[in-house]
mmCIF file of C-alpha atoms and ligand atoms in Angstrom:
data_model
loop_
_atom_site.group_PDB
_atom_site.id
_atom_site.type_symbol
_atom_site.label_atom_id
_atom_site.label_comp_id
_atom_site.label_asym_id
_atom_site.label_seq_id
_atom_site.Cartn_x
_atom_site.Cartn_y
_atom_site.Cartn_z
ATOM 1 C CA MET A 1 0.000 0.000 0.000
ATOM 2 C CA LYS A 2 1.148 3.564 -0.688
ATOM 3 C CA VAL A 3 0.282 6.295 1.807
ATOM 4 C CA LYS A 4 1.039 9.819 0.605
ATOM 5 C CA PHE A 5 1.746 12.522 3.173
ATOM 6 C CA THR A 6 -0.762 14.812 1.440
ATOM 7 C CA ASN A 7 -2.726 14.428 -1.737
ATOM 8 C CA LEU A 8 -3.620 17.982 -2.719
ATOM 9 C CA TYR A 9 -5.930 16.913 -5.528
ATOM 10 C CA LYS A 10 -7.966 14.684 -3.233
ATOM 11 C CA LEU A 11 -8.204 17.523 -0.692
ATOM 12 C CA ILE A 12 -10.300 19.659 -3.057
ATOM 13 C CA PRO A 13 -13.969 19.337 -2.065
ATOM 14 C CA ASN A 14 -16.890 20.135 -4.405
ATOM 15 C CA LYS A 15 -14.689 20.095 -7.518
ATOM 16 C CA SER A 16 -17.567 20.733 -9.946
ATOM 17 C CA LYS A 17 -18.733 23.743 -7.906
ATOM 18 C CA ILE A 18 -15.193 25.147 -7.890
ATOM 19 C CA ILE A 19 -14.760 24.631 -11.648
ATOM 20 C CA LYS A 20 -18.088 26.343 -12.320
ATOM 21 C CA LYS A 21 -17.111 29.291 -10.133
ATOM 22 C CA VAL A 22 -13.640 29.644 -11.692
ATOM 23 C CA ASN A 23 -15.177 29.511 -15.192
ATOM 24 C CA TYR A 24 -17.569 32.278 -14.215
ATOM 25 C CA LEU A 25 -14.728 34.444 -12.865
ATOM 26 C CA ILE A 26 -12.654 33.880 -16.019
ATOM 27 C CA LYS A 27 -15.596 34.747 -18.301
ATOM 28 C CA ASN A 28 -16.143 37.967 -16.383
ATOM 29 C CA SER A 29 -12.398 38.693 -16.060
ATOM 30 C CA ASN A 30 -12.718 38.987 -12.273
ATOM 31 C CA PHE A 31 -9.139 38.531 -11.149
ATOM 32 C CA ILE A 32 -8.377 41.230 -8.567
ATOM 33 C CA GLY A 33 -10.547 42.202 -5.591
ATOM 34 C CA GLY A 34 -14.320 42.248 -5.891
ATOM 35 C CA LYS A 35 -17.166 40.363 -4.250
ATOM 36 C CA GLU A 36 -15.373 37.041 -3.749
ATOM 37 C CA VAL A 37 -12.567 38.681 -1.751
ATOM 38 C CA ILE A 38 -14.972 40.713 0.386
ATOM 39 C CA ASN A 39 -17.129 37.621 0.949
ATOM 40 C CA PHE A 40 -14.140 35.578 2.027
ATOM 41 C CA GLU A 41 -13.016 38.240 4.500
ATOM 42 C CA ASN A 42 -16.543 38.393 5.946
ATOM 43 C CA ASN A 43 -16.868 34.621 6.092
ATOM 44 C CA PHE A 44 -13.451 34.126 7.663
ATOM 45 C CA LYS A 45 -13.924 36.813 10.321
ATOM 46 C CA LYS A 46 -17.287 35.237 11.208
ATOM 47 C CA PHE A 47 -15.644 31.813 11.364
ATOM 48 C CA VAL A 48 -12.950 32.912 13.851
ATOM 49 C CA LYS A 49 -15.294 35.413 15.548
ATOM 50 C CA ALA A 50 -13.037 38.437 15.027
ATOM 51 C CA LYS A 51 -14.211 41.967 14.256
ATOM 52 C CA TYR A 52 -12.022 42.423 11.194
ATOM 53 C CA CYS A 53 -10.236 40.343 8.558
ATOM 54 C CA VAL A 54 -7.916 41.583 5.814
ATOM 55 C CA SER A 55 -6.995 38.995 3.184
ATOM 56 C CA LEU A 56 -3.413 39.056 1.911
ATOM 57 C CA ALA A 57 -1.113 37.369 -0.597
ATOM 58 C CA ASN A 58 0.441 34.876 1.863
ATOM 59 C CA GLY A 59 1.066 34.109 5.533
ATOM 60 C CA THR A 60 4.542 35.642 5.545
ATOM 61 C CA ASP A 61 3.138 38.997 4.396
ATOM 62 C CA ALA A 62 0.458 38.618 7.067
ATOM 63 C CA LEU A 63 3.189 38.351 9.716
ATOM 64 C CA GLU A 64 5.175 41.259 8.258
ATOM 65 C CA ILE A 65 2.115 43.508 8.055
ATOM 66 C CA ALA A 66 0.909 42.428 11.520
ATOM 67 C CA ILE A 67 4.271 43.337 13.038
ATOM 68 C CA SER A 68 4.556 46.658 11.210
ATOM 69 C CA SER A 69 0.987 47.565 12.288
ATOM 70 C CA LEU A 70 2.255 47.673 15.886
ATOM 71 C CA ASN A 71 4.696 50.472 15.081
ATOM 72 C CA LEU A 72 7.499 49.147 17.302
ATOM 73 C CA LYS A 73 10.727 51.091 17.785
ATOM 74 C CA LYS A 74 13.559 49.827 15.504
ATOM 75 C CA ASN A 75 15.853 47.254 17.162
ATOM 76 C CA SER A 76 13.205 46.302 19.740
ATOM 77 C CA GLU A 77 13.222 42.630 20.708
ATOM 78 C CA VAL A 78 10.433 40.291 19.651
ATOM 79 C CA ILE A 79 10.254 36.882 21.324
ATOM 80 C CA VAL A 80 9.389 33.921 19.121
ATOM 81 C CA PRO A 81 9.345 30.146 19.746
ATOM 82 C CA VAL A 82 12.347 28.335 18.309
ATOM 83 C CA ASN A 83 10.295 25.597 16.648
ATOM 84 C CA THR A 84 8.409 27.253 13.799
ATOM 85 C CA TRP A 85 8.617 27.883 10.080
ATOM 86 C CA ILE A 86 11.322 30.445 9.213
ATOM 87 C CA SER A 87 8.734 33.078 8.184
ATOM 88 C CA THR A 88 7.843 33.820 11.798
ATOM 89 C CA ALA A 89 11.390 35.010 12.517
ATOM 90 C CA GLU A 90 12.012 36.471 9.047
ATOM 91 C CA ALA A 91 9.086 38.856 9.486
ATOM 92 C CA ILE A 92 10.698 40.207 12.656
ATOM 93 C CA VAL A 93 14.020 40.812 10.893
ATOM 94 C CA SER A 94 12.402 42.401 7.820
ATOM 95 C CA ASN A 95 10.707 44.898 10.171
ATOM 96 C CA GLY A 96 14.117 45.995 11.529
ATOM 97 C CA LEU A 97 13.538 44.201 14.851
ATOM 98 C CA ILE A 98 15.494 41.532 16.707
ATOM 99 C CA PRO A 99 14.163 37.983 17.112
ATOM 100 C CA ILE A 100 14.807 36.376 20.499
ATOM 101 C CA PHE A 101 14.195 32.638 20.426
ATOM 102 C CA CYS A 102 12.288 30.985 23.227
ATOM 103 C CA ASP A 103 12.201 27.301 24.174
ATOM 104 C CA VAL A 104 9.139 25.145 23.520
ATOM 105 C CA ASN A 105 7.358 22.565 25.675
ATOM 106 C CA LEU A 106 7.915 18.946 24.768
ATOM 107 C CA SER A 107 4.275 18.108 25.569
ATOM 108 C CA ASP A 108 2.716 20.257 22.847
ATOM 109 C CA TYR A 109 5.692 21.990 21.159
ATOM 110 C CA SER A 110 4.300 25.422 22.000
ATOM 111 C CA ILE A 111 6.100 28.344 23.640
ATOM 112 C CA CYS A 112 7.552 27.500 27.072
ATOM 113 C CA VAL A 113 6.208 30.059 29.535
ATOM 114 C CA ASN A 114 9.059 29.533 32.037
ATOM 115 C CA ASP A 115 11.664 30.318 29.396
ATOM 116 C CA LEU A 116 9.530 33.199 28.137
ATOM 117 C CA LYS A 117 9.677 34.807 31.581
ATOM 118 C CA LYS A 118 13.495 34.630 31.421
ATOM 119 C CA LYS A 119 13.677 36.073 27.908
ATOM 120 C CA ILE A 120 11.588 39.188 28.595
ATOM 121 C CA THR A 121 13.762 42.305 28.986
ATOM 122 C CA SER A 122 13.114 46.043 28.901
ATOM 123 C CA LYS A 123 13.742 45.825 25.118
ATOM 124 C CA THR A 124 10.966 43.249 24.562
ATOM 125 C CA LYS A 125 8.104 44.923 22.744
ATOM 126 C CA ALA A 126 6.221 41.948 21.304
ATOM 127 C CA ILE A 127 5.797 38.184 21.536
ATOM 128 C CA ILE A 128 4.764 36.048 18.593
ATOM 129 C CA ILE A 129 3.073 32.880 19.731
ATOM 130 C CA VAL A 130 2.804 30.133 17.151
ATOM 131 C CA HIS A 131 -0.066 27.671 17.373
ATOM 132 C CA LEU A 132 2.097 25.090 15.648
ATOM 133 C CA TYR A 133 0.642 21.872 14.204
ATOM 134 C CA GLY A 134 -2.874 23.215 14.975
ATOM 135 C CA ILE A 135 -2.293 22.938 18.741
ATOM 136 C CA PRO A 136 -3.071 26.088 20.774
ATOM 137 C CA SER A 137 -0.316 27.644 22.885
ATOM 138 C CA ASN A 138 -1.018 28.508 26.500
ATOM 139 C CA ILE A 139 -2.356 31.950 25.669
ATOM 140 C CA SER A 140 -3.761 32.814 29.075
ATOM 141 C CA GLU A 141 -0.276 32.618 30.653
ATOM 142 C CA VAL A 142 1.342 34.555 27.800
ATOM 143 C CA LYS A 143 -1.375 37.182 28.058
ATOM 144 C CA LYS A 144 -0.762 37.686 31.774
ATOM 145 C CA LEU A 145 2.930 38.317 31.033
ATOM 146 C CA SER A 146 2.122 40.676 28.173
ATOM 147 C CA VAL A 147 -0.192 42.774 30.346
ATOM 148 C CA LYS A 148 2.320 42.872 33.199
ATOM 149 C CA ASN A 149 5.174 43.958 30.907
ATOM 150 C CA ASN A 150 3.205 46.032 28.418
ATOM 151 C CA ILE A 151 4.115 43.783 25.492
ATOM 152 C CA LYS A 152 2.077 43.252 22.311
ATOM 153 C CA ILE A 153 1.011 39.784 21.157
ATOM 154 C CA ILE A 154 0.885 38.494 17.599
ATOM 155 C CA GLU A 155 -0.571 35.024 17.068
ATOM 156 C CA ASP A 156 0.840 33.049 14.146
ATOM 157 C CA CYS A 157 -2.094 30.804 13.235
ATOM 158 C CA ALA A 158 -0.726 29.697 9.843
ATOM 159 C CA GLN A 159 -1.274 26.072 10.905
ATOM 160 C CA ALA A 160 -4.244 26.622 13.190
ATOM 161 C CA HIS A 161 -7.466 27.456 11.319
ATOM 162 C CA GLY A 162 -10.295 26.598 13.685
ATOM 163 C CA THR A 163 -8.002 25.802 16.632
ATOM 164 C CA LYS A 164 -9.488 27.023 19.914
ATOM 165 C CA PHE A 165 -7.997 27.751 23.323
ATOM 166 C CA LEU A 166 -10.851 26.845 25.659
ATOM 167 C CA ASN A 167 -13.782 27.998 23.540
ATOM 168 C CA LYS A 168 -12.197 30.923 21.737
ATOM 169 C CA HIS A 169 -10.533 30.820 18.333
ATOM 170 C CA VAL A 170 -6.789 31.381 18.241
ATOM 171 C CA GLY A 171 -5.925 34.622 16.493
ATOM 172 C CA THR A 172 -8.423 36.559 18.617
ATOM 173 C CA PHE A 173 -6.505 36.709 21.915
ATOM 174 C CA GLY A 174 -3.594 38.975 20.998
ATOM 175 C CA ASN A 175 -3.439 42.288 19.169
ATOM 176 C CA VAL A 176 -3.476 40.570 15.797
ATOM 177 C CA GLY A 177 -3.633 37.035 14.392
ATOM 178 C CA THR A 178 -2.106 35.861 11.110
ATOM 179 C CA PHE A 179 -3.124 32.983 8.835
ATOM 180 C CA SER A 180 -1.724 31.239 5.766
ATOM 181 C CA PHE A 181 -3.804 29.571 3.055
ATOM 182 C CA PHE A 182 -0.826 27.873 1.354
ATOM 183 C CA PRO A 183 -2.224 24.850 -0.565
ATOM 184 C CA GLY A 184 -0.935 22.275 1.947
ATOM 185 C CA LYS A 185 -2.499 24.027 4.945
ATOM 186 C CA ASN A 186 -5.719 22.674 6.534
ATOM 187 C CA LEU A 187 -7.565 25.476 4.764
ATOM 188 C CA GLY A 188 -5.492 25.831 1.609
ATOM 189 C CA GLY A 189 -6.195 27.696 -1.607
ATOM 190 C CA PHE A 190 -5.126 27.354 -5.228
ATOM 191 C CA GLY A 191 -1.773 29.078 -4.679
ATOM 192 C CA ASP A 192 -0.473 31.343 -1.939
ATOM 193 C CA GLY A 193 -2.842 33.226 0.340
ATOM 194 C CA GLY A 194 -2.996 34.733 3.801
ATOM 195 C CA ALA A 195 -4.945 36.995 6.140
ATOM 196 C CA ILE A 196 -4.818 38.913 9.368
ATOM 197 C CA VAL A 197 -7.659 39.028 11.865
ATOM 198 C CA THR A 198 -7.958 41.648 14.595
ATOM 199 C CA ASN A 199 -10.426 43.411 16.866
ATOM 200 C CA SER A 200 -8.552 46.709 16.486
ATOM 201 C CA SER A 201 -9.953 49.140 13.922
ATOM 202 C CA GLN A 202 -6.566 50.872 13.820
ATOM 203 C CA ILE A 203 -4.712 47.676 12.825
ATOM 204 C CA TYR A 204 -7.485 46.830 10.353
ATOM 205 C CA LYS A 205 -7.245 50.213 8.628
ATOM 206 C CA TYR A 206 -3.456 50.001 8.516
ATOM 207 C CA ALA A 207 -3.498 46.494 6.964
ATOM 208 C CA LEU A 208 -6.078 47.503 4.343
ATOM 209 C CA ARG A 209 -3.679 50.167 3.110
ATOM 210 C CA ALA A 210 -0.440 48.219 3.668
ATOM 211 C CA ARG A 211 -1.557 45.449 1.293
ATOM 212 C CA ASN A 212 -2.369 47.896 -1.481
ATOM 213 C CA HIS A 213 0.537 50.360 -1.808
ATOM 214 C CA GLY A 214 -0.708 52.430 1.122
ATOM 215 C CA ALA A 215 -4.002 53.150 -0.629
ATOM 216 C CA ILE A 216 -7.618 52.124 -0.091
ATOM 217 C CA ASN A 217 -8.998 53.944 -3.108
ATOM 218 C CA LYS A 218 -7.061 54.390 -6.346
ATOM 219 C CA TYR A 219 -4.200 56.898 -5.983
ATOM 220 C CA ASP A 220 -5.046 57.685 -2.352
ATOM 221 C CA HIS A 221 -1.599 56.588 -1.046
ATOM 222 C CA LYS A 222 -0.993 57.547 2.561
ATOM 223 C CA PHE A 223 2.304 55.686 3.012
ATOM 224 C CA SER A 224 4.650 53.385 1.150
ATOM 225 C CA GLY A 225 3.072 49.923 1.281
ATOM 226 C CA ARG A 226 3.276 46.867 -0.990
ATOM 227 C CA ASN A 227 1.187 44.639 -3.231
ATOM 228 C CA SER A 228 -0.146 41.824 -1.057
ATOM 229 C CA ARG A 229 -3.655 41.109 -2.297
ATOM 230 C CA LEU A 230 -5.412 37.732 -2.226
ATOM 231 C CA ASP A 231 -6.340 36.791 -5.811
ATOM 232 C CA THR A 232 -10.060 36.682 -6.621
ATOM 233 C CA ILE A 233 -9.991 33.091 -7.913
ATOM 234 C CA ASN A 234 -8.178 31.998 -4.776
ATOM 235 C CA ALA A 235 -10.717 33.803 -2.548
ATOM 236 C CA ALA A 236 -13.551 32.042 -4.408
ATOM 237 C CA VAL A 237 -11.919 28.636 -3.843
ATOM 238 C CA LEU A 238 -11.349 29.430 -0.164
ATOM 239 C CA ASN A 239 -15.006 30.482 0.223
ATOM 240 C CA ILE A 240 -16.099 27.067 -1.025
ATOM 241 C CA LYS A 241 -13.512 25.207 1.077
ATOM 242 C CA LEU A 242 -14.387 27.166 4.235
ATOM 243 C CA LYS A 243 -17.988 25.859 4.043
ATOM 244 C CA ASN A 244 -16.620 22.328 4.337
ATOM 245 C CA TYR A 245 -13.977 23.116 6.934
ATOM 246 C CA LYS A 246 -15.689 22.056 10.189
ATOM 247 C CA LYS A 247 -15.926 18.547 8.723
ATOM 248 C CA VAL A 248 -12.178 18.658 8.020
ATOM 249 C CA ILE A 249 -11.363 19.354 11.691
ATOM 250 C CA LYS A 250 -13.661 16.519 12.784
ATOM 251 C CA ILE A 251 -11.972 13.945 10.538
ATOM 252 C CA ARG A 252 -8.474 15.088 11.502
ATOM 253 C CA ASN A 253 -9.411 14.661 15.184
ATOM 254 C CA LYS A 254 -10.785 11.203 14.480
ATOM 255 C CA ILE A 255 -7.491 10.169 12.870
ATOM 256 C CA ALA A 256 -5.463 11.763 15.682
ATOM 257 C CA ASN A 257 -7.463 9.746 18.226
ATOM 258 C CA VAL A 258 -6.619 6.515 16.405
ATOM 259 C CA TYR A 259 -2.919 7.430 16.509
ATOM 260 C CA PHE A 260 -3.181 8.354 20.220
ATOM 261 C CA LYS A 261 -4.899 5.089 21.098
ATOM 262 C CA LYS A 262 -2.721 2.744 19.080
ATOM 263 C CA LEU A 263 0.718 4.360 19.468
ATOM 264 C CA LYS A 264 0.398 4.860 23.240
ATOM 265 C CA ASN A 265 3.235 3.159 25.160
ATOM 266 C CA LEU A 266 4.820 1.891 21.940
ATOM 267 C CA GLY A 267 8.626 1.714 22.053
ATOM 268 C CA ASP A 268 10.159 5.080 22.917
ATOM 269 C CA ILE A 269 7.470 7.058 21.071
ATOM 270 C CA GLU A 270 6.413 10.291 22.762
ATOM 271 C CA LEU A 271 2.992 11.601 21.783
ATOM 272 C CA PHE A 272 1.428 15.039 22.262
ATOM 273 C CA ASP A 273 0.088 15.583 25.772
ATOM 274 C CA LEU A 274 -2.912 17.828 25.138
ATOM 275 C CA SER A 275 -5.656 19.465 27.177
ATOM 276 C CA LYS A 276 -9.127 18.120 26.396
ATOM 277 C CA LYS A 277 -10.512 21.611 27.061
ATOM 278 C CA ASN A 278 -9.037 22.932 23.792
ATOM 279 C CA THR A 279 -9.946 22.317 20.149
ATOM 280 C CA HIS A 280 -7.067 21.027 18.023
ATOM 281 C CA SER A 281 -7.094 21.189 14.244
ATOM 282 C CA PHE A 282 -4.181 18.729 13.832
ATOM 283 C CA HIS A 283 -2.407 20.286 10.890
ATOM 284 C CA GLN A 284 0.298 17.774 11.768
ATOM 285 C CA PHE A 285 0.416 14.696 13.964
ATOM 286 C CA VAL A 286 3.934 14.723 15.391
ATOM 287 C CA ILE A 287 5.658 11.928 17.280
ATOM 288 C CA ARG A 288 9.099 12.009 18.897
ATOM 289 C CA THR A 289 11.633 9.170 18.920
ATOM 290 C CA LYS A 290 15.396 8.817 19.047
ATOM 291 C CA TYR A 291 15.032 6.361 16.116
ATOM 292 C CA ARG A 292 13.436 9.026 13.923
ATOM 293 C CA ASN A 293 15.665 8.598 10.869
ATOM 294 C CA THR A 294 15.582 4.799 10.802
ATOM 295 C CA LEU A 295 11.832 4.778 11.425
ATOM 296 C CA ALA A 296 11.235 7.292 8.597
ATOM 297 C CA ARG A 297 13.414 5.208 6.242
ATOM 298 C CA ASN A 298 11.579 2.047 7.235
ATOM 299 C CA LEU A 299 8.173 3.648 6.628
ATOM 300 C CA LYS A 300 9.355 4.962 3.256
ATOM 301 C CA LYS A 301 10.378 1.410 2.262
ATOM 302 C CA ASN A 302 6.814 0.392 3.075
ATOM 303 C CA GLY A 303 5.361 3.104 0.833
ATOM 304 C CA ILE A 304 4.566 5.581 3.614
ATOM 305 C CA GLN A 305 5.552 9.239 3.234
ATOM 306 C CA THR A 306 6.426 11.171 6.386
ATOM 307 C CA MET A 307 7.835 14.663 6.898
ATOM 308 C CA VAL A 308 9.762 16.626 9.515
ATOM 309 C CA HIS A 309 8.454 19.962 10.810
ATOM 310 C CA TYR A 310 11.157 21.097 11.234
ATOM 311 C CA PRO A 311 14.571 19.395 10.875
ATOM 312 C CA TYR A 312 16.315 22.308 12.639
ATOM 313 C CA MET A 313 15.348 24.739 15.356
ATOM 314 C CA LEU A 314 15.637 28.360 14.213
ATOM 315 C CA ASN A 315 18.510 29.075 16.623
ATOM 316 C CA GLU A 316 20.554 26.613 14.532
ATOM 317 C CA LEU A 317 20.380 29.046 11.598
ATOM 318 C CA LYS A 318 23.439 31.048 12.495
ATOM 319 C CA PHE A 319 22.355 34.238 10.717
ATOM 320 C CA PHE A 320 19.718 34.694 13.428
ATOM 321 C CA GLY A 321 22.485 35.127 16.046
ATOM 322 C CA LYS A 322 23.218 33.199 19.233
ATOM 323 C CA HIS A 323 20.348 32.000 21.441
ATOM 324 C CA LYS A 324 20.236 29.712 24.455
ATOM 325 C CA ILE A 325 17.754 26.862 24.050
ATOM 326 C CA TYR A 326 17.521 23.837 26.340
ATOM 327 C CA LYS A 327 14.395 21.691 25.968
ATOM 328 C CA ALA A 328 14.186 21.953 22.189
ATOM 329 C CA LYS A 329 17.932 21.605 21.676
ATOM 330 C CA ASP A 330 17.886 18.458 19.517
ATOM 331 C CA LEU A 331 14.175 18.376 18.741
ATOM 332 C CA GLY A 332 14.818 18.618 15.001
ATOM 333 C CA GLU A 333 16.497 15.184 15.103
ATOM 334 C CA LYS A 334 13.629 13.449 16.891
ATOM 335 C CA ILE A 335 10.328 14.723 15.552
ATOM 336 C CA LEU A 336 8.405 13.013 12.781
ATOM 337 C CA SER A 337 5.103 14.087 11.210
ATOM 338 C CA LEU A 338 2.829 11.167 10.285
ATOM 339 C CA PRO A 339 0.225 11.320 7.501
ATOM 340 C CA ILE A 340 -2.983 13.008 8.622
ATOM 341 C CA SER A 341 -5.688 14.661 6.522
ATOM 342 C CA GLU A 342 -9.397 14.470 5.868
ATOM 343 C CA GLU A 343 -8.664 12.320 2.827
ATOM 344 C CA HIS A 344 -6.697 9.599 4.598
ATOM 345 C CA SER A 345 -8.789 6.478 5.160
ATOM 346 C CA LEU A 346 -8.697 4.570 8.450
ATOM 347 C CA LYS A 347 -7.293 1.674 6.418
ATOM 348 C CA GLU A 348 -4.302 3.847 5.455
ATOM 349 C CA ILE A 349 -3.813 5.111 9.020
ATOM 350 C CA ASN A 350 -3.979 1.577 10.434
ATOM 351 C CA TYR A 351 -1.427 0.488 7.830
ATOM 352 C CA VAL A 352 0.924 3.258 9.054
ATOM 353 C CA ILE A 353 0.364 2.200 12.678
ATOM 354 C CA ASN A 354 0.987 -1.477 11.926
ATOM 355 C CA LYS A 355 4.254 -0.688 10.164
ATOM 356 C CA ILE A 356 5.385 1.411 13.151
ATOM 357 C CA LYS A 357 4.457 -1.445 15.504
ATOM 358 C CA LEU A 358 6.418 -3.885 13.329
ATOM 359 C CA PHE A 359 9.418 -1.547 13.356
ATOM 360 C CA TYR A 360 9.514 -1.600 17.178
ATOM 361 C CA LYS A 361 8.815 -5.358 17.319
ATOM 362 C CA ASN A 362 11.833 -6.025 15.116
ATOM 363 C CA LYS A 363 13.898 -3.775 17.361
ATOM 364 C CA SER A 364 13.219 -5.677 20.572
HETATM 365 C C1 PLP B 1 3.955 28.617 11.332
HETATM 366 C C2 PLP B 1 3.978 29.289 9.996
HETATM 367 N N1 PLP B 1 4.083 30.634 9.939
HETATM 368 C C3 PLP B 1 4.092 31.281 8.776
HETATM 369 C C4 PLP B 1 3.985 30.614 7.571
HETATM 370 C C5 PLP B 1 4.084 31.395 6.310
HETATM 371 O O1 PLP B 1 2.970 31.250 5.469
HETATM 372 P P1 PLP B 1 3.129 31.393 3.876
HETATM 373 O O2 PLP B 1 3.815 30.175 3.378
HETATM 374 O O3 PLP B 1 1.694 31.481 3.411
HETATM 375 O O4 PLP B 1 3.881 32.616 3.613
HETATM 376 C C6 PLP B 1 3.857 29.223 7.575
HETATM 377 C C7 PLP B 1 3.762 28.470 6.312
HETATM 378 O O5 PLP B 1 4.305 27.401 6.165
HETATM 379 C C8 PLP B 1 3.852 28.534 8.820
HETATM 380 O O6 PLP B 1 3.732 27.210 8.880
#
């Protein structure tokens, strides 16, 4: 049996509806802005229960615009977890600010609050929390620290559409939340896409201009911005996919529960340790083992694709400077992402589990 990590074609729901819609947009030459984009922003802000949503060209731009909306003094420090996609730190650097890497918990791979307390200095002006793998970070603790120290919070929700901390959507706790709609994401479009959500009218108005050369209406430039618009066809696809999205989270949770049940106490495998009070969207299902490389090779031989998110911690990229990290020190050598998506059948997931069991049986 072959088990792909993701099958993007299979992940497209309502294909005939999408084709009909795209045909309509092509016939009417609707490519930039318009009703589809406005509808998507309205639908997405309703979905996450935020006051405002501004759609953008990708999740990296969303981070860059979110950070610049806070108007932080140049060379201020911004704390960011060490286990995340490079964009989270890049957006800090491209804003003329300094990323300070923070350790992550080994239970859920989210920002370690104890280390965060140590990393806050008088130069810290913002914290970016990353709800990695669709698992919410401990926002209530981070929020307490941000209030105490007068620090802004950005939530990187690129992997966490529909993830909730207690009963509230991630992205709505801090000053601003950012999303990516990259095709492989849980809610992925036909190409790059992104958005910010916020309850601040000031940030909303800034982002509306920042994505469109500093202008809302033609030639009404108020500052030097950029081109970061979500394409109309992409917005139309995302509108259709969003309608189906609650079902996606349900199936991903069902698969995650099978992994939890059947991989528990197997060999040296460490699983997520998650609070039942939260809603997880399981963008990835990550296990940890010191046999990561041999296990991945073995699964590959059996037709199973796995991935690593990520093979290095960001402090290992020397151009980001020197940072002290303890818990996550060699995480990049141990973590392995197993196949999980709404299109994987239980037969495929059980095949993956059986091959992992066999791997450990042959070890003992
Ligand atoms: C945690 C995280 N932040 C930011 C991004 C950047 O999003 P994009 O690829 O849409 O620019 C990604 C995408 O992989 C991500 O996973």
